[in-house]
Coordinates of N, CA, C and O in Angstrom, one line a residue:
X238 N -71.4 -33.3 21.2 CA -70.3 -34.1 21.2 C -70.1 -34.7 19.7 O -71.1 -35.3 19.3
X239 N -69.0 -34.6 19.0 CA -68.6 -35.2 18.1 C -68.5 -36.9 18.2 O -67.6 -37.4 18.9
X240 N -69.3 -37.9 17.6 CA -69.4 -39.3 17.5 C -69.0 -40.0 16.5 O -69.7 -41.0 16.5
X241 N -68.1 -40.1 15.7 CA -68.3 -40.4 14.6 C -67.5 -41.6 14.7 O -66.8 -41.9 13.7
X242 N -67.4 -42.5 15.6 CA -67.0 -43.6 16.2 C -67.8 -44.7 16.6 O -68.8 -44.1 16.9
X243 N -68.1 -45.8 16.8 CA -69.3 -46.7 18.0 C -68.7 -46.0 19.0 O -69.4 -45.2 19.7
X244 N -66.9 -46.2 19.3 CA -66.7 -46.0 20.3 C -67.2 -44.6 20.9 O -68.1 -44.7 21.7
X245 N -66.8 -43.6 20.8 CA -67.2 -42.4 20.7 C -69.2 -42.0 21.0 O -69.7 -41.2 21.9
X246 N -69.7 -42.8 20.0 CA -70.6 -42.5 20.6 C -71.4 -44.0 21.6 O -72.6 -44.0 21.8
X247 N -70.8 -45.0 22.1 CA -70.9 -45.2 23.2 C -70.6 -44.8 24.7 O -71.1 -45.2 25.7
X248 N -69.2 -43.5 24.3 CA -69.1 -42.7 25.3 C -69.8 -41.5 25.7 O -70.0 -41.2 26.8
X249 N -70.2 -41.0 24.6 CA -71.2 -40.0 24.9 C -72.7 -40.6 25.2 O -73.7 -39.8 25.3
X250 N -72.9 -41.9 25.2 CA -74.3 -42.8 25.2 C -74.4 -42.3 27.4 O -75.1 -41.5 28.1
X251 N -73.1 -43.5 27.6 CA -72.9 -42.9 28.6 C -72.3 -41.8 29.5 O -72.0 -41.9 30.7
X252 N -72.3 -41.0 28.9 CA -72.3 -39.7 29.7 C -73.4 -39.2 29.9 O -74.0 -39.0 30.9
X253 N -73.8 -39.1 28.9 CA -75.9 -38.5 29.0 C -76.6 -39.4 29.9 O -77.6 -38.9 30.4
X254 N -76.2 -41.0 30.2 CA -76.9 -41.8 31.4 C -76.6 -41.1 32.8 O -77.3 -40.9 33.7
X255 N -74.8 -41.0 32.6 CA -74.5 -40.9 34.2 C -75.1 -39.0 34.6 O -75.2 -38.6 35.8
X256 N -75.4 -38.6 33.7 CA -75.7 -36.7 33.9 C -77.0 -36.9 34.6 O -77.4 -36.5 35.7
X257 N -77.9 -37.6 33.4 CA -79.4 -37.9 33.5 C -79.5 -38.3 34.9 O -80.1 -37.5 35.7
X258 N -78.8 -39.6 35.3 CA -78.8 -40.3 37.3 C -78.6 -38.9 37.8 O -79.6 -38.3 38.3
X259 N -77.6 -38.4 37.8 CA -77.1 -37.7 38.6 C -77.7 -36.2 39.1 O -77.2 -35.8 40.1
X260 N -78.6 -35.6 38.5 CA -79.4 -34.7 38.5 C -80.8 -35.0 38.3 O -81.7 -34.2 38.5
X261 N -80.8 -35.8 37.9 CA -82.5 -36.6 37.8 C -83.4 -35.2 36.6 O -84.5 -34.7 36.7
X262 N -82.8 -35.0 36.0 CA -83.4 -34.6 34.5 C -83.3 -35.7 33.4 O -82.8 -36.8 33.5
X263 N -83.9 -35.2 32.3 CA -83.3 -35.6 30.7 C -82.9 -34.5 30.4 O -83.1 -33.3 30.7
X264 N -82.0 -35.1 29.6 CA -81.2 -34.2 28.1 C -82.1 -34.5 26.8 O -82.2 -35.5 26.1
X265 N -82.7 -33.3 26.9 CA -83.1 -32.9 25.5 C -84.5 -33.6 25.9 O -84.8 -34.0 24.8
X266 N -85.3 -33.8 26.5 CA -86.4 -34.4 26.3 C -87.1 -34.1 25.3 O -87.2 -32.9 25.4
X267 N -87.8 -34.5 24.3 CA -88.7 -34.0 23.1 C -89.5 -34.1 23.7 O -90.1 -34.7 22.8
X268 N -90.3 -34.1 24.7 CA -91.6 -34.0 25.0 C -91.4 -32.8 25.7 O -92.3 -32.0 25.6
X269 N -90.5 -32.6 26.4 CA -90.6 -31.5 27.1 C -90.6 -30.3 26.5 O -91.3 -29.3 26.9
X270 N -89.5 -30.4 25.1 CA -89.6 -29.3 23.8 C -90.8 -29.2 23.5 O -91.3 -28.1 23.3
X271 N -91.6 -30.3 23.6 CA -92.5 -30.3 22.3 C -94.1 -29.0 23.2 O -95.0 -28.3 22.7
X272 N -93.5 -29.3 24.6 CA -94.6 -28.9 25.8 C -94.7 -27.4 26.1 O -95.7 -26.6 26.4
X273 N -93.1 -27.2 26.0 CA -92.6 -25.5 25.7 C -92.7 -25.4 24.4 O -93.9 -25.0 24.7
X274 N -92.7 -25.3 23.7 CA -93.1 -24.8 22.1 C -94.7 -25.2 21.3 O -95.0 -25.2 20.1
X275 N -95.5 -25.3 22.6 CA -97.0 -25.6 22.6 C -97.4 -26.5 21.1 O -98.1 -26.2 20.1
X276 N -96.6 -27.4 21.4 CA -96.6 -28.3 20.0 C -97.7 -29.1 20.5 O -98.5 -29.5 19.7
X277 N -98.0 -29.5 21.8 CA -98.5 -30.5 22.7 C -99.1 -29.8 24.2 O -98.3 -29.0 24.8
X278 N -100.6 -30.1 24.6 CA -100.9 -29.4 25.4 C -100.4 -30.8 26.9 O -99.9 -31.9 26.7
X279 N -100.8 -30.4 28.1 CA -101.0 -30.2 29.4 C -101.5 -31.8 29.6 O -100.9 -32.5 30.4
X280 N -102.5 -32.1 28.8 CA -103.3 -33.2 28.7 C -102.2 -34.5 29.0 O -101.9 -35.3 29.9
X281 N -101.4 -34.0 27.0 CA -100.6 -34.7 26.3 C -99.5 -34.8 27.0 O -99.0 -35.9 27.1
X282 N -99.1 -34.1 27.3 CA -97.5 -34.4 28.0 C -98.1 -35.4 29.2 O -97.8 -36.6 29.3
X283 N -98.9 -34.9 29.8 CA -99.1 -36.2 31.1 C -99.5 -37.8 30.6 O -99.3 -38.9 31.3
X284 N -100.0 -37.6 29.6 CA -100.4 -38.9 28.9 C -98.8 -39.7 28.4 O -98.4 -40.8 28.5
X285 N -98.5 -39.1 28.2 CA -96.7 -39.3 27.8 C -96.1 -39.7 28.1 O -95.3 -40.5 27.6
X286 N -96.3 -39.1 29.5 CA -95.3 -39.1 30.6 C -95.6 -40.6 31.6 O -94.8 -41.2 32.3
X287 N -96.5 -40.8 31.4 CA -97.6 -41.7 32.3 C -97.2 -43.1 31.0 O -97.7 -44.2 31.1

Protein backbone atom coordinates (compact mmCIF):
# COMPACT_ATOMS: atom_id res chain seq x y z
CA UNK A 1 0.00 0.00 0.00
CA UNK A 2 1.06 3.42 -0.90
CA UNK A 3 1.23 5.72 2.60
CA UNK A 4 2.48 8.71 2.04
CA UNK A 5 -0.15 10.34 4.29
CA UNK A 6 -0.58 9.81 8.47
CA UNK A 7 -3.86 9.45 7.05
CA UNK A 8 -3.18 6.84 4.62
CA UNK A 9 -0.98 5.05 6.62
CA UNK A 10 -3.23 4.97 9.61
CA UNK A 11 -5.47 3.19 7.19
CA UNK A 12 -3.38 0.67 6.16
CA UNK A 13 -2.14 0.47 10.14
CA UNK A 14 -5.60 -0.72 10.40
CA UNK A 15 -6.24 -3.01 7.79
CA UNK A 16 -3.21 -5.16 8.68
CA UNK A 17 -4.97 -5.22 12.46
CA UNK A 18 -8.40 -6.16 11.15
CA UNK A 19 -6.67 -9.04 8.48
CA UNK A 20 -4.29 -10.09 11.33
CA UNK A 21 -7.98 -10.70 13.91
CA UNK A 22 -9.48 -12.10 11.27
CA UNK A 23 -7.48 -15.01 10.23
CA UNK A 24 -5.29 -15.14 13.16
CA UNK A 25 -1.90 -14.87 11.31
CA UNK A 26 0.72 -11.94 11.02
CA UNK A 27 1.65 -10.01 8.00
CA UNK A 28 5.05 -10.24 7.40
CA UNK A 29 6.21 -11.63 10.58
CA UNK A 30 10.18 -11.17 10.77
CA UNK A 31 10.53 -13.94 12.91
CA UNK A 32 8.84 -16.16 10.88
CA UNK A 33 11.11 -14.89 7.72
CA UNK A 34 13.85 -15.00 9.79
CA UNK A 35 12.79 -18.95 10.76
CA UNK A 36 12.30 -19.91 6.94
CA UNK A 37 15.46 -18.34 5.72
CA UNK A 38 17.30 -20.32 8.66
CA UNK A 39 18.52 -16.95 9.88
CA UNK A 40 17.30 -18.31 13.40
CA UNK A 41 17.00 -21.92 14.57
CA UNK A 42 13.87 -23.89 16.28
CA UNK A 43 15.28 -22.90 19.73
CA UNK A 44 15.13 -19.11 18.82
CA UNK A 45 11.93 -18.66 17.22
CA UNK A 46 10.27 -20.38 20.40
CA UNK A 47 12.17 -18.05 22.67
CA UNK A 48 10.60 -15.26 20.62
CA UNK A 49 7.71 -16.23 20.44
CA UNK A 50 7.32 -16.96 24.19
Amino acid sequence: MDTPTHGALTEALELVRVVEKGIGLKIACLEKVAFKMKYIDKGQLIEIAS
